[in-house]
Amino acid sequence: MSPKGIYRRLLRARGPAGWWPGETAFEVCVGAILVQNTAWPNADRALRALKERGLLSYEGLRGMSAQEIAPIIRSSGTFNVKARRVVAFVDFLGRRHGGRVEEMAREEPWELRRQLLAVPGIGRETADCIVLYAAGHPLFVVDGYTRRVFSRLGMIRGDESYDEVQRFFMRRLPGEASLFNDYHAQIVELAQQSCRARPVCAMCPLDDICLKIGTDSRRSAG
């Protein structure tokens, strides 16, 4: 089955996933930084803490130091590091795009990605989350869940580089931001609910086509 066929099956089984949560594009950007190496509920608590203080905007965070931000986002984990990354992003947004995510979104997607990767602490996954979910450009987001699901399906090895896995999807799917958006969310939900580190295959809508590579229930391709 093709990646497009996999998506259609997930969509039929689950309906639209409705991701990324966030009231504004700026909130999505900060959320993409805060969720690094932690579960979403931890990042969400940090976002709510910023919002309760009226800080979850470019104007609110502009001029704040990492030392001031860090205790507010403590729930996100490694909060001192993430505070520095938030400050670096806010500085970038001000210098390059007048503090407006809408202006950032006017950039060509690969150029915007290049700019974001130059911001300290923003790697490929975070940059692509911002490009896709905040700027609305069609770049496919790759994470550990993507590698887990599609290596078990036998469609990738799982040890490819980030860019190789991204190209695998982008060459096989229509270049639509809405599709990439929901597809990534479908993969996350699948990995959290059934394709876990210890899979619960009976709950998975892909069970009958999965080769289960790397699991105790590995199935022969023949």
Coordinates of C-alpha atoms in Angstrom, one line a residue:
M1 CA 0.0 0.0 0.0
S2 CA 1.2 3.5 -0.8
P3 CA 1.6 6.3 1.8
K4 CA -1.5 7.9 0.3
G5 CA -3.4 4.6 0.8
I6 CA -2.2 4.4 4.4
Y7 CA -3.6 7.9 5.0
R8 CA -6.9 7.1 3.5
R9 CA -7.3 4.1 5.7
L10 CA -6.4 6.1 8.9
L11 CA -8.8 8.8 7.9
R12 CA -11.6 6.4 7.4
A13 CA -11.0 4.7 10.7
R14 CA -10.5 7.8 12.8
G15 CA -11.8 10.9 11.0
P16 CA -9.8 14.2 10.8
A17 CA -7.3 14.5 13.7
G18 CA -7.6 18.3 14.0
W19 CA -4.1 19.2 14.9
W20 CA -2.1 21.5 15.8
P21 CA -3.8 23.1 18.8
G22 CA -3.3 26.8 19.1
E23 CA -5.4 30.0 18.9
T24 CA -2.8 32.0 17.0
A25 CA 0.1 31.2 14.6
F26 CA 2.5 32.7 17.1
E27 CA 1.2 30.3 19.8
V28 CA 1.9 27.4 17.3
C29 CA 5.5 28.6 16.9
V30 CA 6.2 28.8 20.6
G31 CA 4.4 25.4 21.1
A32 CA 6.7 23.8 18.6
I33 CA 9.7 24.9 20.7
L34 CA 8.2 23.9 24.0
V35 CA 7.1 20.4 22.9
Q36 CA 10.7 19.5 22.0
N37 CA 11.6 16.2 23.9
T38 CA 8.5 16.2 26.0
A39 CA 4.8 15.2 25.9
W40 CA 2.3 17.7 24.6
P41 CA 0.4 18.1 28.0
N42 CA 3.7 19.4 29.5
A43 CA 4.1 22.0 26.7
D44 CA 0.4 22.9 26.9
R45 CA 0.7 23.7 30.6
A46 CA 3.7 26.0 29.8
L47 CA 1.7 27.7 27.0
R48 CA -1.2 28.3 29.4
A49 CA 1.1 29.8 32.0
L50 CA 2.3 32.3 29.4
K51 CA -1.2 33.0 28.2
E52 CA -2.5 33.6 31.8
R53 CA 0.2 36.3 32.2
G54 CA -0.6 37.9 28.9
L55 CA 2.7 37.0 27.4
L56 CA 1.8 34.6 24.5
S57 CA 2.4 37.0 21.7
Y58 CA 5.4 38.7 20.1
E59 CA 4.6 41.9 21.9
G60 CA 4.3 40.0 25.2
L61 CA 7.6 38.2 24.9
R62 CA 9.7 40.8 23.1
G63 CA 12.4 42.2 25.4
M64 CA 12.0 39.4 28.0
S65 CA 15.1 37.5 29.0
A66 CA 15.5 33.8 29.1
Q67 CA 15.9 34.1 32.9
E68 CA 12.5 35.7 33.1
I69 CA 10.8 33.2 30.8
A70 CA 12.3 30.0 32.2
P71 CA 10.3 29.7 35.5
I72 CA 7.0 30.4 33.7
I73 CA 7.6 27.5 31.3
R74 CA 9.0 25.1 33.9
S75 CA 6.4 22.4 33.1
S76 CA 7.9 22.0 29.6
G77 CA 11.1 20.4 30.9
T78 CA 14.6 21.6 30.2
F79 CA 13.0 25.0 30.7
N80 CA 16.2 27.0 30.8
V81 CA 17.3 25.7 27.4
K82 CA 13.8 26.2 26.0
A83 CA 13.6 29.7 27.3
R84 CA 16.8 30.6 25.4
R85 CA 15.2 29.1 22.3
V86 CA 12.0 31.1 22.7
V87 CA 14.1 34.3 23.1
A88 CA 16.1 33.4 19.9
F89 CA 12.9 32.8 17.9
V90 CA 11.3 36.0 19.1
D91 CA 14.5 37.9 18.2
F92 CA 14.5 36.2 14.7
L93 CA 10.8 37.1 14.2
G94 CA 11.4 40.7 15.0
R95 CA 14.6 41.1 13.0
R96 CA 13.5 39.3 9.9
H97 CA 9.7 39.6 9.8
G98 CA 8.7 42.6 11.8
G99 CA 7.4 40.5 14.6
R100 CA 4.6 39.1 12.4
V101 CA 4.2 35.4 11.7
E102 CA 1.9 36.5 8.8
E103 CA 4.9 38.2 7.2
M104 CA 7.1 35.1 7.8
A105 CA 4.5 33.0 6.0
R106 CA 5.1 35.1 2.8
E107 CA 8.5 33.5 2.4
E108 CA 9.0 30.6 0.0
P109 CA 8.7 27.4 2.2
W110 CA 12.3 26.1 1.7
E111 CA 13.7 29.6 2.3
L112 CA 11.7 30.0 5.5
R113 CA 12.9 26.6 6.6
R114 CA 16.5 27.7 5.9
Q115 CA 16.0 30.8 8.0
L116 CA 14.5 28.9 10.9
L117 CA 17.3 26.3 10.9
A118 CA 19.7 29.2 11.5
V119 CA 17.9 30.1 14.8
P120 CA 19.7 28.5 17.8
G121 CA 17.8 25.5 19.1
I122 CA 15.5 25.0 16.1
G123 CA 16.1 21.8 14.3
R124 CA 14.4 20.2 11.3
E125 CA 11.4 18.9 13.0
T126 CA 10.7 22.1 14.9
A127 CA 11.3 24.2 11.8
D128 CA 9.0 22.1 9.7
C129 CA 6.3 22.2 12.3
I130 CA 6.5 26.0 12.2
V131 CA 6.5 26.1 8.4
L132 CA 3.6 23.7 8.1
Y133 CA 1.3 24.5 11.1
A134 CA 2.0 28.2 11.6
A135 CA 3.0 29.4 8.1
G136 CA 0.7 27.0 6.2
H137 CA 3.3 25.7 3.7
P138 CA 3.4 22.0 2.6
L139 CA 6.5 20.5 4.3
F140 CA 6.0 17.0 5.7
V141 CA 7.0 16.8 9.4
V142 CA 9.0 13.7 10.4
D143 CA 9.3 12.5 14.0
G144 CA 10.1 9.4 15.9
Y145 CA 6.5 8.2 15.6
T146 CA 6.8 8.4 11.8
R147 CA 9.9 6.2 11.8
R148 CA 8.3 3.7 14.2
V149 CA 5.0 3.3 12.2
F150 CA 6.5 3.1 8.7
S151 CA 9.5 0.9 9.6
R152 CA 7.1 -1.6 11.2
L153 CA 5.0 -1.4 8.0
G154 CA 8.2 -2.2 6.0
M155 CA 8.0 1.1 4.0
I156 CA 11.2 2.6 5.4
R157 CA 14.2 1.2 7.3
G158 CA 13.8 3.7 10.1
D159 CA 17.5 4.7 10.2
E160 CA 17.4 7.1 7.2
S161 CA 18.2 10.7 7.7
Y162 CA 15.4 13.2 8.5
D163 CA 15.5 14.6 5.0
E164 CA 15.4 11.2 3.3
V165 CA 12.3 10.2 5.2
Q166 CA 10.7 13.6 4.4
R167 CA 11.5 13.1 0.7
F168 CA 9.9 9.6 0.8
F169 CA 6.6 11.2 1.8
M170 CA 6.7 14.4 -0.3
R171 CA 7.5 12.5 -3.5
R172 CA 4.5 10.2 -3.0
L173 CA 1.8 12.6 -1.8
P174 CA 0.1 15.7 -3.3
G175 CA 1.9 18.8 -2.0
E176 CA -1.0 20.0 0.1
A177 CA -0.5 21.6 3.5
S178 CA -3.9 20.4 4.8
L179 CA -3.0 16.8 3.9
F180 CA 0.5 17.0 5.5
N181 CA -1.1 18.6 8.5
D182 CA -3.6 15.9 9.2
Y183 CA -1.3 13.0 8.1
H184 CA 1.3 13.9 10.7
A185 CA -1.5 14.2 13.3
Q186 CA -2.9 10.8 12.3
I187 CA 0.6 9.2 12.7
V188 CA 1.0 10.7 16.2
E189 CA -2.4 9.5 17.3
L190 CA -1.8 6.0 15.9
A191 CA 1.6 5.7 17.6
Q192 CA 0.2 6.9 20.9
Q193 CA -2.9 4.7 20.9
S194 CA -1.8 1.4 19.3
C195 CA 1.6 1.5 17.5
R196 CA 3.3 2.0 20.9
A197 CA 6.8 1.0 21.9
R198 CA 5.0 -2.2 22.8
P199 CA 2.3 -2.3 20.1
V200 CA -1.3 -3.1 20.7
C201 CA -1.9 -4.4 17.2
A202 CA -5.5 -5.5 17.7
M203 CA -6.4 -1.9 18.1
C204 CA -4.7 -0.7 14.9
P205 CA -6.5 0.0 11.7
L206 CA -3.4 -1.1 9.8
D207 CA -3.0 -4.4 11.5
D208 CA -3.9 -6.6 8.5
I209 CA -1.3 -4.9 6.2
C210 CA 1.5 -4.3 8.7
L211 CA 4.6 -6.5 8.5
K212 CA 5.3 -5.8 12.2
I213 CA 9.0 -5.4 11.6
G214 CA 11.0 -5.1 14.8
T215 CA 8.1 -6.5 16.9
D216 CA 7.5 -9.9 18.5
S217 CA 4.7 -10.4 16.0
R218 CA 6.8 -9.8 12.9
R219 CA 5.0 -11.1 9.8
S220 CA 6.6 -12.5 6.7
A221 CA 6.4 -10.3 3.6
G222 CA 5.7 -13.4 1.5

